[in-house]
PDB file of C-alpha atoms in Angstrom:
ATOM      1  CA  MET A   1      45.832 -57.588 -58.499  1.00 41.00           C
ATOM      2  CA  GLU A   2      43.416 -54.910 -57.871  1.00 61.00           C
ATOM      3  CA  ASN A   3      44.977 -51.592 -56.472  1.00 87.00           C
ATOM      4  CA  LYS A   4      44.036 -51.314 -52.835  1.00 93.00           C
ATOM      5  CA  LEU A   5      44.180 -48.547 -50.228  1.00 96.00           C
ATOM      6  CA  ARG A   6      46.012 -49.792 -47.190  1.00 97.00           C
ATOM      7  CA  ILE A   7      44.469 -48.371 -43.997  1.00 98.00           C
ATOM      8  CA  ALA A   8      46.242 -48.683 -40.670  1.00 97.00           C
ATOM      9  CA  ILE A   9      44.237 -48.392 -37.521  1.00 97.00           C
ATOM     10  CA  GLN A  10      44.641 -49.205 -33.930  1.00 94.00           C
ATOM     11  CA  LYS A  11      44.584 -53.083 -32.999  1.00 91.00           C
ATOM     12  CA  SER A  12      43.376 -52.221 -29.598  1.00 86.00           C
ATOM     13  CA  GLY A  13      42.770 -49.022 -27.342  1.00 81.00           C
ATOM     14  CA  ARG A  14      40.533 -46.111 -27.181  1.00 80.00           C
ATOM     15  CA  LEU A  15      40.562 -45.384 -31.055  1.00 91.00           C
ATOM     16  CA  GLN A  16      40.181 -49.138 -32.262  1.00 92.00           C
ATOM     17  CA  GLU A  17      36.494 -49.471 -31.695  1.00 92.00           C
ATOM     18  CA  LYS A  18      35.490 -46.128 -32.978  1.00 94.00           C
ATOM     19  CA  SER A  19      37.810 -46.482 -36.124  1.00 95.00           C
ATOM     20  CA  VAL A  20      36.234 -49.797 -37.265  1.00 95.00           C
ATOM     21  CA  LYS A  21      32.875 -48.193 -36.614  1.00 94.00           C
ATOM     22  CA  LEU A  22      33.391 -45.108 -38.873  1.00 96.00           C
ATOM     23  CA  LEU A  23      34.670 -47.454 -41.819  1.00 96.00           C
ATOM     24  CA  ARG A  24      31.764 -49.633 -41.549  1.00 95.00           C
ATOM     25  CA  GLU A  25      29.473 -46.628 -41.297  1.00 94.00           C
ATOM     26  CA  CYS A  26      31.426 -45.447 -44.639  1.00 95.00           C
ATOM     27  CA  GLY A  27      30.271 -48.524 -46.223  1.00 94.00           C
ATOM     28  CA  LEU A  28      33.299 -50.800 -45.796  1.00 96.00           C
ATOM     29  CA  TYR A  29      32.592 -54.459 -44.901  1.00 94.00           C
ATOM     30  CA  PHE A  30      35.397 -56.524 -43.378  1.00 92.00           C
ATOM     31  CA  SER A  31      36.005 -59.176 -40.614  1.00 87.00           C
ATOM     32  CA  ASN A  32      38.157 -58.139 -37.690  1.00 79.00           C
ATOM     33  CA  GLY A  33      38.739 -61.220 -35.139  1.00 70.00           C
ATOM     34  CA  PRO A  34      40.818 -60.371 -31.803  1.00 71.00           C
ATOM     35  CA  ASN A  35      43.885 -61.526 -33.048  1.00 77.00           C
ATOM     36  CA  ARG A  36      43.761 -60.500 -36.779  1.00 81.00           C
ATOM     37  CA  LEU A  37      46.624 -58.075 -37.938  1.00 90.00           C
ATOM     38  CA  LYS A  38      45.184 -57.670 -41.657  1.00 93.00           C
ATOM     39  CA  THR A  39      41.978 -57.992 -43.389  1.00 94.00           C
ATOM     40  CA  GLU A  40      40.425 -56.874 -46.594  1.00 94.00           C
ATOM     41  CA  SER A  41      37.019 -54.997 -47.438  1.00 95.00           C
ATOM     42  CA  TYR A  42      34.624 -57.284 -49.037  1.00 93.00           C
ATOM     43  CA  ASN A  43      33.081 -54.395 -51.185  1.00 93.00           C
ATOM     44  CA  PHE A  44      35.739 -51.393 -51.392  1.00 96.00           C
ATOM     45  CA  PRO A  45      39.247 -51.538 -52.644  1.00 96.00           C
ATOM     46  CA  ALA A  46      40.967 -51.383 -49.316  1.00 96.00           C
ATOM     47  CA  GLU A  47      43.137 -53.531 -47.109  1.00 96.00           C
ATOM     48  CA  ILE A  48      42.776 -52.697 -43.285  1.00 96.00           C
ATOM     49  CA  LEU A  49      45.995 -53.212 -40.987  1.00 96.00           C
ATOM     50  CA  PHE A  50      45.756 -53.425 -37.375  1.00 95.00           C
ATOM     51  CA  LEU A  51      48.818 -52.022 -35.830  1.00 95.00           C
ATOM     52  CA  ARG A  52      50.056 -50.466 -32.489  1.00 93.00           C
ATOM     53  CA  ASP A  53      48.846 -46.743 -32.275  1.00 91.00           C
ATOM     54  CA  ASP A  54      52.414 -45.330 -31.780  1.00 92.00           C
ATOM     55  CA  ASP A  55      53.676 -47.340 -34.833  1.00 95.00           C
ATOM     56  CA  ILE A  56      51.097 -46.209 -37.307  1.00 97.00           C
ATOM     57  CA  PRO A  57      53.004 -42.829 -38.266  1.00 97.00           C
ATOM     58  CA  GLN A  58      56.161 -44.659 -38.966  1.00 97.00           C
ATOM     59  CA  TYR A  59      54.428 -47.137 -41.229  1.00 97.00           C
ATOM     60  CA  VAL A  60      52.633 -44.505 -43.040  1.00 97.00           C
ATOM     61  CA  GLU A  61      55.797 -42.489 -43.710  1.00 96.00           C
ATOM     62  CA  ASP A  62      57.493 -45.813 -44.926  1.00 95.00           C
ATOM     63  CA  GLY A  63      54.740 -46.682 -47.290  1.00 94.00           C
ATOM     64  CA  VAL A  64      53.737 -49.919 -45.549  1.00 94.00           C
ATOM     65  CA  ALA A  65      50.099 -48.234 -44.828  1.00 96.00           C
ATOM     66  CA  ASP A  66      48.868 -45.578 -47.329  1.00 97.00           C
ATOM     67  CA  ILE A  67      46.778 -43.805 -44.750  1.00 98.00           C
ATOM     68  CA  GLY A  68      46.352 -44.389 -40.944  1.00 98.00           C
ATOM     69  CA  ILE A  69      43.863 -43.467 -38.065  1.00 98.00           C
ATOM     70  CA  VAL A  70      45.811 -41.954 -35.177  1.00 97.00           C
ATOM     71  CA  GLY A  71      45.215 -39.382 -32.437  1.00 96.00           C
ATOM     72  CA  GLU A  72      46.519 -36.061 -33.157  1.00 97.00           C
ATOM     73  CA  ASN A  73      48.702 -36.059 -30.247  1.00 96.00           C
ATOM     74  CA  VAL A  74      50.508 -39.144 -31.810  1.00 96.00           C
ATOM     75  CA  PHE A  75      50.700 -37.665 -35.035  1.00 97.00           C
ATOM     76  CA  LEU A  76      52.607 -34.290 -33.543  1.00 97.00           C
ATOM     77  CA  GLU A  77      54.410 -36.295 -31.146  1.00 96.00           C
ATOM     78  CA  LYS A  78      56.040 -38.638 -33.691  1.00 96.00           C
ATOM     79  CA  LYS A  79      56.858 -35.772 -36.186  1.00 95.00           C
ATOM     80  CA  LYS A  80      57.146 -38.258 -39.043  1.00 96.00           C
ATOM     81  CA  ASP A  81      56.953 -36.998 -42.973  1.00 95.00           C
ATOM     82  CA  ILE A  82      53.248 -37.517 -43.089  1.00 97.00           C
ATOM     83  CA  GLU A  83      50.142 -35.104 -43.286  1.00 97.00           C
ATOM     84  CA  ILE A  84      46.560 -34.683 -41.785  1.00 97.00           C
ATOM     85  CA  THR A  85      44.300 -35.315 -44.699  1.00 97.00           C
ATOM     86  CA  GLN A  86      41.009 -35.259 -42.613  1.00 97.00           C
ATOM     87  CA  ARG A  87      39.877 -34.633 -39.116  1.00 97.00           C
ATOM     88  CA  LEU A  88      37.273 -37.436 -37.936  1.00 96.00           C
ATOM     89  CA  ASP A  89      35.586 -35.474 -34.807  1.00 91.00           C
ATOM     90  CA  PHE A  90      35.869 -38.390 -32.357  1.00 93.00           C
ATOM     91  CA  ALA A  91      38.135 -39.406 -29.467  1.00 92.00           C
ATOM     92  CA  LYS A  92      38.338 -35.720 -28.699  1.00 93.00           C
ATOM     93  CA  CYS A  93      40.669 -35.036 -25.673  1.00 93.00           C
ATOM     94  CA  ARG A  94      43.523 -32.855 -24.474  1.00 95.00           C
ATOM     95  CA  LEU A  95      47.148 -33.077 -23.578  1.00 96.00           C
ATOM     96  CA  SER A  96      47.607 -31.315 -20.243  1.00 96.00           C
ATOM     97  CA  LEU A  97      49.912 -30.123 -17.636  1.00 96.00           C
ATOM     98  CA  ALA A  98      48.869 -31.254 -14.193  1.00 96.00           C
ATOM     99  CA  ILE A  99      50.296 -30.565 -10.540  1.00 95.00           C
ATOM    100  CA  PRO A 100      49.632 -31.982  -6.951  1.00 95.00           C
ATOM    101  CA  LYS A 101      46.114 -30.667  -5.920  1.00 93.00           C
ATOM    102  CA  GLY A 102      47.744 -28.993  -2.831  1.00 91.00           C
ATOM    103  CA  ASP A 103      50.186 -26.981  -4.966  1.00 93.00           C
ATOM    104  CA  THR A 104      49.735 -23.371  -5.834  1.00 92.00           C
ATOM    105  CA  TYR A 105      49.538 -22.625  -9.488  1.00 93.00           C
ATOM    106  CA  GLU A 106      50.573 -19.056 -10.461  1.00 92.00           C
ATOM    107  CA  GLY A 107      50.705 -19.252 -14.155  1.00 92.00           C
ATOM    108  CA  ILE A 108      52.851 -21.053 -16.810  1.00 93.00           C
ATOM    109  CA  GLN A 109      56.050 -19.666 -15.555  1.00 93.00           C
ATOM    110  CA  SER A 110      55.501 -21.966 -12.451  1.00 93.00           C
ATOM    111  CA  PHE A 111      57.303 -24.688 -14.376  1.00 95.00           C
ATOM    112  CA  ASP A 112      60.345 -22.807 -14.974  1.00 95.00           C
ATOM    113  CA  GLY A 113      63.223 -25.165 -13.183  1.00 94.00           C
ATOM    114  CA  LYS A 114      60.776 -27.978 -12.461  1.00 95.00           C
ATOM    115  CA  GLN A 115      60.705 -31.713 -13.594  1.00 96.00           C
ATOM    116  CA  ILE A 116      57.913 -32.863 -15.827  1.00 97.00           C
ATOM    117  CA  ALA A 117      56.975 -36.477 -16.251  1.00 96.00           C
ATOM    118  CA  THR A 118      55.317 -37.421 -19.922  1.00 96.00           C
ATOM    119  CA  SER A 119      54.888 -39.830 -22.809  1.00 95.00           C
ATOM    120  CA  TYR A 120      55.055 -36.956 -25.097  1.00 96.00           C
ATOM    121  CA  PRO A 121      58.527 -35.341 -24.666  1.00 97.00           C
ATOM    122  CA  ASN A 122      58.555 -33.807 -28.192  1.00 97.00           C
ATOM    123  CA  ILE A 123      55.219 -31.949 -27.677  1.00 97.00           C
ATOM    124  CA  ILE A 124      56.043 -30.650 -24.157  1.00 97.00           C
ATOM    125  CA  LYS A 125      59.553 -29.466 -25.136  1.00 96.00           C
ATOM    126  CA  ASP A 126      58.038 -27.553 -28.045  1.00 96.00           C
ATOM    127  CA  PHE A 127      55.490 -26.056 -25.704  1.00 96.00           C
ATOM    128  CA  LEU A 128      58.068 -25.008 -23.179  1.00 96.00           C
ATOM    129  CA  ALA A 129      60.329 -23.574 -25.720  1.00 96.00           C
ATOM    130  CA  LYS A 130      57.546 -21.390 -27.140  1.00 95.00           C
ATOM    131  CA  ASN A 131      56.855 -20.179 -23.676  1.00 95.00           C
ATOM    132  CA  ASN A 132      60.517 -19.615 -22.918  1.00 95.00           C
ATOM    133  CA  ILE A 133      60.487 -22.029 -20.055  1.00 95.00           C
ATOM    134  CA  SER A 134      63.241 -24.309 -18.975  1.00 95.00           C
ATOM    135  CA  ALA A 135      62.289 -27.524 -17.339  1.00 95.00           C
ATOM    136  CA  GLU A 136      63.680 -31.060 -17.009  1.00 95.00           C
ATOM    137  CA  ILE A 137      61.609 -33.547 -19.118  1.00 96.00           C
ATOM    138  CA  HIS A 138      61.423 -37.418 -17.658  1.00 94.00           C
ATOM    139  CA  GLU A 139      60.089 -39.553 -20.405  1.00 94.00           C
ATOM    140  CA  ILE A 140      58.166 -42.384 -19.185  1.00 92.00           C
ATOM    141  CA  SER A 141      55.857 -44.934 -21.133  1.00 86.00           C
ATOM    142  CA  GLY A 142      52.984 -45.407 -18.841  1.00 79.00           C
ATOM    143  CA  SER A 143      51.411 -44.647 -15.351  1.00 84.00           C
ATOM    144  CA  VAL A 144      52.441 -40.960 -15.685  1.00 92.00           C
ATOM    145  CA  GLU A 145      50.023 -39.935 -12.866  1.00 91.00           C
ATOM    146  CA  ILE A 146      52.266 -41.504 -10.251  1.00 90.00           C
ATOM    147  CA  ALA A 147      55.383 -39.683 -10.925  1.00 91.00           C
ATOM    148  CA  PRO A 148      54.825 -36.618  -8.422  1.00 91.00           C
ATOM    149  CA  GLY A 149      53.630 -39.191  -5.709  1.00 89.00           C
ATOM    150  CA  ILE A 150      57.003 -40.918  -5.769  1.00 90.00           C
ATOM    151  CA  GLY A 151      59.053 -37.892  -6.234  1.00 90.00           C
ATOM    152  CA  LEU A 152      59.943 -38.588  -9.743  1.00 90.00           C
ATOM    153  CA  ALA A 153      58.807 -35.176 -10.719  1.00 94.00           C
ATOM    154  CA  ASP A 154      57.027 -32.072  -9.723  1.00 95.00           C
ATOM    155  CA  ALA A 155      54.247 -32.279 -12.481  1.00 96.00           C
ATOM    156  CA  ILE A 156      53.046 -34.286 -15.508  1.00 96.00           C
ATOM    157  CA  CYS A 157      51.913 -33.731 -18.963  1.00 96.00           C
ATOM    158  CA  ASP A 158      49.363 -36.294 -20.087  1.00 94.00           C
ATOM    159  CA  ILE A 159      46.290 -37.053 -22.105  1.00 92.00           C
ATOM    160  CA  VAL A 160      43.041 -35.911 -20.314  1.00 91.00           C
ATOM    161  CA  SER A 161      39.481 -36.545 -21.163  1.00 84.00           C
ATOM    162  CA  THR A 162      37.377 -36.241 -18.094  1.00 81.00           C
ATOM    163  CA  GLY A 163      40.086 -35.579 -15.487  1.00 80.00           C
ATOM    164  CA  SER A 164      38.890 -38.279 -13.175  1.00 85.00           C
ATOM    165  CA  THR A 165      42.014 -40.014 -13.443  1.00 86.00           C
ATOM    166  CA  LEU A 166      44.120 -36.985 -12.374  1.00 90.00           C
ATOM    167  CA  MET A 167      41.647 -36.411  -9.580  1.00 89.00           C
ATOM    168  CA  SER A 168      42.103 -40.042  -8.105  1.00 89.00           C
ATOM    169  CA  ASN A 169      45.805 -39.622  -8.118  1.00 89.00           C
ATOM    170  CA  GLY A 170      45.672 -36.262  -6.359  1.00 92.00           C
ATOM    171  CA  LEU A 171      46.371 -34.031  -9.199  1.00 94.00           C
ATOM    172  CA  LYS A 172      44.730 -30.946 -10.797  1.00 94.00           C
ATOM    173  CA  GLU A 173      44.928 -29.659 -14.509  1.00 95.00           C
ATOM    174  CA  VAL A 174      46.177 -26.576 -14.755  1.00 95.00           C
ATOM    175  CA  GLU A 175      47.448 -25.724 -18.482  1.00 95.00           C
ATOM    176  CA  THR A 176      46.220 -27.118 -21.825  1.00 96.00           C
ATOM    177  CA  VAL A 177      49.177 -27.860 -24.158  1.00 97.00           C
ATOM    178  CA  ILE A 178      47.091 -29.083 -27.087  1.00 97.00           C
ATOM    179  CA  LYS A 179      43.707 -29.997 -28.197  1.00 96.00           C
ATOM    180  CA  SER A 180      43.494 -33.518 -29.755  1.00 96.00           C
ATOM    181  CA  GLU A 181      41.026 -35.574 -31.743  1.00 96.00           C
ATOM    182  CA  ALA A 182      41.305 -38.692 -34.220  1.00 97.00           C
ATOM    183  CA  VAL A 183      42.680 -37.805 -37.587  1.00 98.00           C
ATOM    184  CA  LEU A 184      43.192 -39.527 -40.819  1.00 98.00           C
ATOM    185  CA  VAL A 185      46.942 -39.203 -41.888  1.00 98.00           C
ATOM    186  CA  SER A 186      48.398 -40.089 -45.199  1.00 97.00           C
ATOM    187  CA  GLY A 187      51.792 -40.459 -46.894  1.00 91.00           C
ATOM    188  CA  LYS A 188      52.934 -37.680 -49.410  1.00 86.00           C
ATOM    189  CA  SER A 189      53.499 -39.933 -52.374  1.00 87.00           C
ATOM    190  CA  LEU A 190      50.410 -41.874 -53.297  1.00 92.00           C
ATOM    191  CA  SER A 191      49.700 -43.050 -56.691  1.00 93.00           C
ATOM    192  CA  ALA A 192      46.950 -41.523 -58.600  1.00 94.00           C
ATOM    193  CA  GLU A 193      45.072 -44.778 -58.336  1.00 95.00           C
ATOM    194  CA  LYS A 194      45.299 -44.656 -54.804  1.00 95.00           C
ATOM    195  CA  GLN A 195      44.473 -40.925 -54.311  1.00 95.00           C
ATOM    196  CA  ALA A 196      41.220 -41.736 -56.219  1.00 96.00           C
ATOM    197  CA  ILE A 197      40.202 -44.290 -53.673  1.00 96.00           C
ATOM    198  CA  LEU A 198      41.307 -41.877 -50.591  1.00 97.00           C
ATOM    199  CA  ASP A 199      39.090 -39.149 -52.236  1.00 97.00           C
ATOM    200  CA  LYS A 200      36.082 -41.532 -52.309  1.00 97.00           C
ATOM    201  CA  LEU A 201      36.590 -42.367 -48.611  1.00 97.00           C
ATOM    202  CA  ILE A 202      37.049 -39.055 -47.433  1.00 97.00           C
ATOM    203  CA  PHE A 203      33.820 -38.101 -49.166  1.00 96.00           C
ATOM    204  CA  ARG A 204      32.207 -40.892 -47.293  1.00 96.00           C
ATOM    205  CA  VAL A 205      33.723 -39.826 -43.988  1.00 96.00           C
ATOM    206  CA  LYS A 206      32.465 -36.208 -44.549  1.00 93.00           C
ATOM    207  CA  ALA A 207      28.991 -37.532 -45.222  1.00 92.00           C
ATOM    208  CA  VAL A 208      28.839 -39.693 -42.135  1.00 93.00           C
ATOM    209  CA  ASN A 209      30.188 -36.955 -39.870  1.00 89.00           C
ATOM    210  CA  LYS A 210      27.846 -34.303 -41.320  1.00 86.00           C
ATOM    211  CA  ALA A 211      25.000 -36.329 -40.566  1.00 87.00           C
ATOM    212  CA  LYS A 212      25.911 -36.989 -37.160  1.00 84.00           C
ATOM    213  CA  ASN A 213      25.676 -33.133 -36.002  1.00 80.00           C
ATOM    214  CA  THR A 214      22.065 -32.771 -37.875  1.00 85.00           C
ATOM    215  CA  LYS A 215      18.657 -34.007 -37.358  1.00 86.00           C
ATOM    216  CA  TYR A 216      15.515 -34.688 -39.751  1.00 88.00           C
ATOM    217  CA  MET A 217      12.642 -32.850 -38.521  1.00 88.00           C
ATOM    218  CA  LEU A 218       8.929 -33.269 -39.641  1.00 91.00           C
ATOM    219  CA  LEU A 219       5.945 -31.432 -38.442  1.00 92.00           C
ATOM    220  CA  ASN A 220       2.478 -30.231 -38.975  1.00 95.00           C
ATOM    221  CA  ALA A 221       1.855 -26.631 -39.357  1.00 93.00           C
ATOM    222  CA  PRO A 222      -1.152 -24.338 -39.732  1.00 93.00           C
ATOM    223  CA  ASN A 223      -0.939 -22.711 -43.225  1.00 94.00           C
ATOM    224  CA  ASP A 224      -0.914 -19.235 -42.024  1.00 93.00           C
ATOM    225  CA  SER A 225       2.264 -19.831 -39.891  1.00 92.00           C
ATOM    226  CA  VAL A 226       4.169 -21.803 -42.558  1.00 91.00           C
ATOM    227  CA  LYS A 227       6.190 -18.671 -43.543  1.00 90.00           C
ATOM    228  CA  GLU A 228       7.427 -17.930 -40.046  1.00 90.00           C
ATOM    229  CA  ILE A 229       8.040 -21.481 -39.256  1.00 89.00           C
ATOM    230  CA  CYS A 230      10.058 -21.761 -42.573  1.00 88.00           C
ATOM    231  CA  SER A 231      12.065 -18.870 -41.252  1.00 86.00           C
ATOM    232  CA  VAL A 232      13.207 -20.813 -38.176  1.00 83.00           C
ATOM    233  CA  LEU A 233      13.845 -23.926 -40.087  1.00 81.00           C
ATOM    234  CA  PRO A 234      16.042 -22.844 -43.120  1.00 61.00           C
ATOM    235  CA  GLY A 235      17.111 -26.234 -44.035  1.00 59.00           C
ATOM    236  CA  MET A 236      20.024 -27.298 -46.382  1.00 62.00           C
ATOM    237  CA  LYS A 237      18.420 -24.986 -48.719  1.00 69.00           C
ATOM    238  CA  SER A 238      15.113 -24.560 -47.851  1.00 77.00           C
ATOM    239  CA  PRO A 239      12.349 -26.583 -45.977  1.00 87.00           C
ATOM    240  CA  THR A 240      10.106 -28.969 -48.007  1.00 88.00           C
ATOM    241  CA  VAL A 241       6.482 -27.893 -47.605  1.00 91.00           C
ATOM    242  CA  LEU A 242       3.744 -30.367 -48.561  1.00 92.00           C
ATOM    243  CA  PRO A 243      -0.200 -30.020 -48.280  1.00 92.00           C
ATOM    244  CA  LEU A 244      -1.968 -32.384 -45.867  1.00 93.00           C
ATOM    245  CA  LYS A 245      -5.323 -33.900 -46.505  1.00 88.00           C
ATOM    246  CA  GLU A 246      -6.743 -31.671 -43.796  1.00 89.00           C
ATOM    247  CA  SER A 247      -7.527 -28.392 -45.228  1.00 91.00           C
ATOM    248  CA  GLY A 248      -5.533 -25.499 -43.762  1.00 93.00           C
ATOM    249  CA  TRP A 249      -2.442 -27.464 -42.709  1.00 94.00           C
ATOM    250  CA  SER A 250       0.828 -28.318 -44.244  1.00 94.00           C
ATOM    251  CA  SER A 251       3.671 -30.846 -43.508  1.00 94.00           C
ATOM    252  CA  VAL A 252       7.161 -29.057 -43.156  1.00 92.00           C
ATOM    253  CA  HIS A 253      10.238 -31.130 -43.544  1.00 91.00           C
ATOM    254  CA  SER A 254      13.731 -29.928 -42.630  1.00 89.00           C
ATOM    255  CA  VAL A 255      17.134 -30.246 -41.478  1.00 87.00           C
ATOM    256  CA  VAL A 256      18.404 -28.824 -38.028  1.00 85.00           C
ATOM    257  CA  ASN A 257      21.687 -28.596 -36.279  1.00 82.00           C
ATOM    258  CA  GLU A 258      21.548 -30.774 -33.054  1.00 77.00           C
ATOM    259  CA  ASP A 259      23.314 -27.780 -31.059  1.00 76.00           C
ATOM    260  CA  GLU A 260      20.030 -25.729 -32.095  1.00 77.00           C
ATOM    261  CA  PHE A 261      17.419 -28.431 -31.401  1.00 75.00           C
ATOM    262  CA  TRP A 262      15.835 -27.670 -28.282  1.00 79.00           C
ATOM    263  CA  ASP A 263      15.805 -23.894 -29.022  1.00 79.00           C
ATOM    264  CA  LYS A 264      13.952 -24.618 -32.335  1.00 80.00           C
ATOM    265  CA  ILE A 265      11.425 -26.985 -30.922  1.00 84.00           C
ATOM    266  CA  ASP A 266      10.506 -24.062 -28.424  1.00 85.00           C
ATOM    267  CA  GLU A 267      10.177 -21.667 -31.294  1.00 86.00           C
ATOM    268  CA  LEU A 268       8.139 -24.037 -33.438  1.00 89.00           C
ATOM    269  CA  LYS A 269       5.604 -24.901 -30.760  1.00 89.00           C
ATOM    270  CA  ALA A 270       5.113 -21.188 -29.805  1.00 89.00           C
ATOM    271  CA  LEU A 271       4.185 -20.809 -33.807  1.00 91.00           C
ATOM    272  CA  GLY A 272       1.605 -23.589 -33.696  1.00 92.00           C
ATOM    273  CA  ALA A 273       3.508 -26.666 -34.908  1.00 92.00           C
ATOM    274  CA  GLN A 274       2.044 -29.925 -33.966  1.00 92.00           C
ATOM    275  CA  GLY A 275       3.259 -33.505 -34.500  1.00 91.00           C
ATOM    276  CA  ILE A 276       6.734 -32.688 -34.435  1.00 90.00           C
ATOM    277  CA  LEU A 277       9.130 -35.695 -35.206  1.00 90.00           C
ATOM    278  CA  VAL A 278      12.926 -35.722 -35.232  1.00 86.00           C
ATOM    279  CA  VAL A 279      15.044 -38.684 -36.528  1.00 89.00           C
ATOM    280  CA  PRO A 280      18.665 -39.250 -36.964  1.00 88.00           C
ATOM    281  CA  ILE A 281      20.319 -38.984 -40.197  1.00 87.00           C
ATOM    282  CA  GLU A 282      22.529 -41.790 -41.329  1.00 85.00           C
ATOM    283  CA  LYS A 283      24.356 -40.175 -44.286  1.00 82.00           C
ATOM    284  CA  MET A 284      24.267 -36.422 -45.612  1.00 81.00           C
ATOM    285  CA  ILE A 285      25.477 -35.705 -49.092  1.00 80.00           C
ATOM    286  CA  LEU A 286      25.898 -31.995 -49.808  1.00 72.00           C
TER     287      LEU A 286
END
């Protein structure tokens, strides 16, 4: 039987869709019906397991799965003997402390002696201990936001993405405990064969994620401005410059960081660039 890398991902929830999307962008083809708990890639030595998010760290530690995709918050909360192999640059959020919006916040010491409701008792205990704060922790599995309103706690510690859920429940975010994103976790005793497969997968993940933050730019430039335009567009090594059929003009091709995209456009137009095309990059191998 072919040696396969067993990959655990969330069977439902906020990470499931993006985890499947990432694996497919990495060239793994597999079927995943709504009730399917296990499937195999048709073209890559991998088996995908669909599990509860909170269970993935345990399965990886036990060796049932070789690697898993989880939120960093889950990795930190579960405290299993596994390690982060690769950050995945999606599902970014934060675990924050929040209080009723009518309460006055005077700094982190405000939580001393208070009651805090959370689904992440280990993380918040570590945070409070680090800041020399003594507070009572109420561990609850869901609907954390309601705790202050029913008198269960003075504050909550929960995952925040936009903050809209807090606002709708009369709460305000006052302190970030940790920042989190999706991460690839692995056990510490992979065989050489499975480690080689994992290395190939990580190579593909890096290529996909690198491409997401960059754009491929093509433009026409007057020859007397090419040198200045190339200084604006350094590219991965240097821009590609090709002569056009029309005398005195060249085509310049380069890769730009999306964060700098609009600033580059303004500079290029000022230097006489025309016919500027910007297209997405699917994969980027450095």
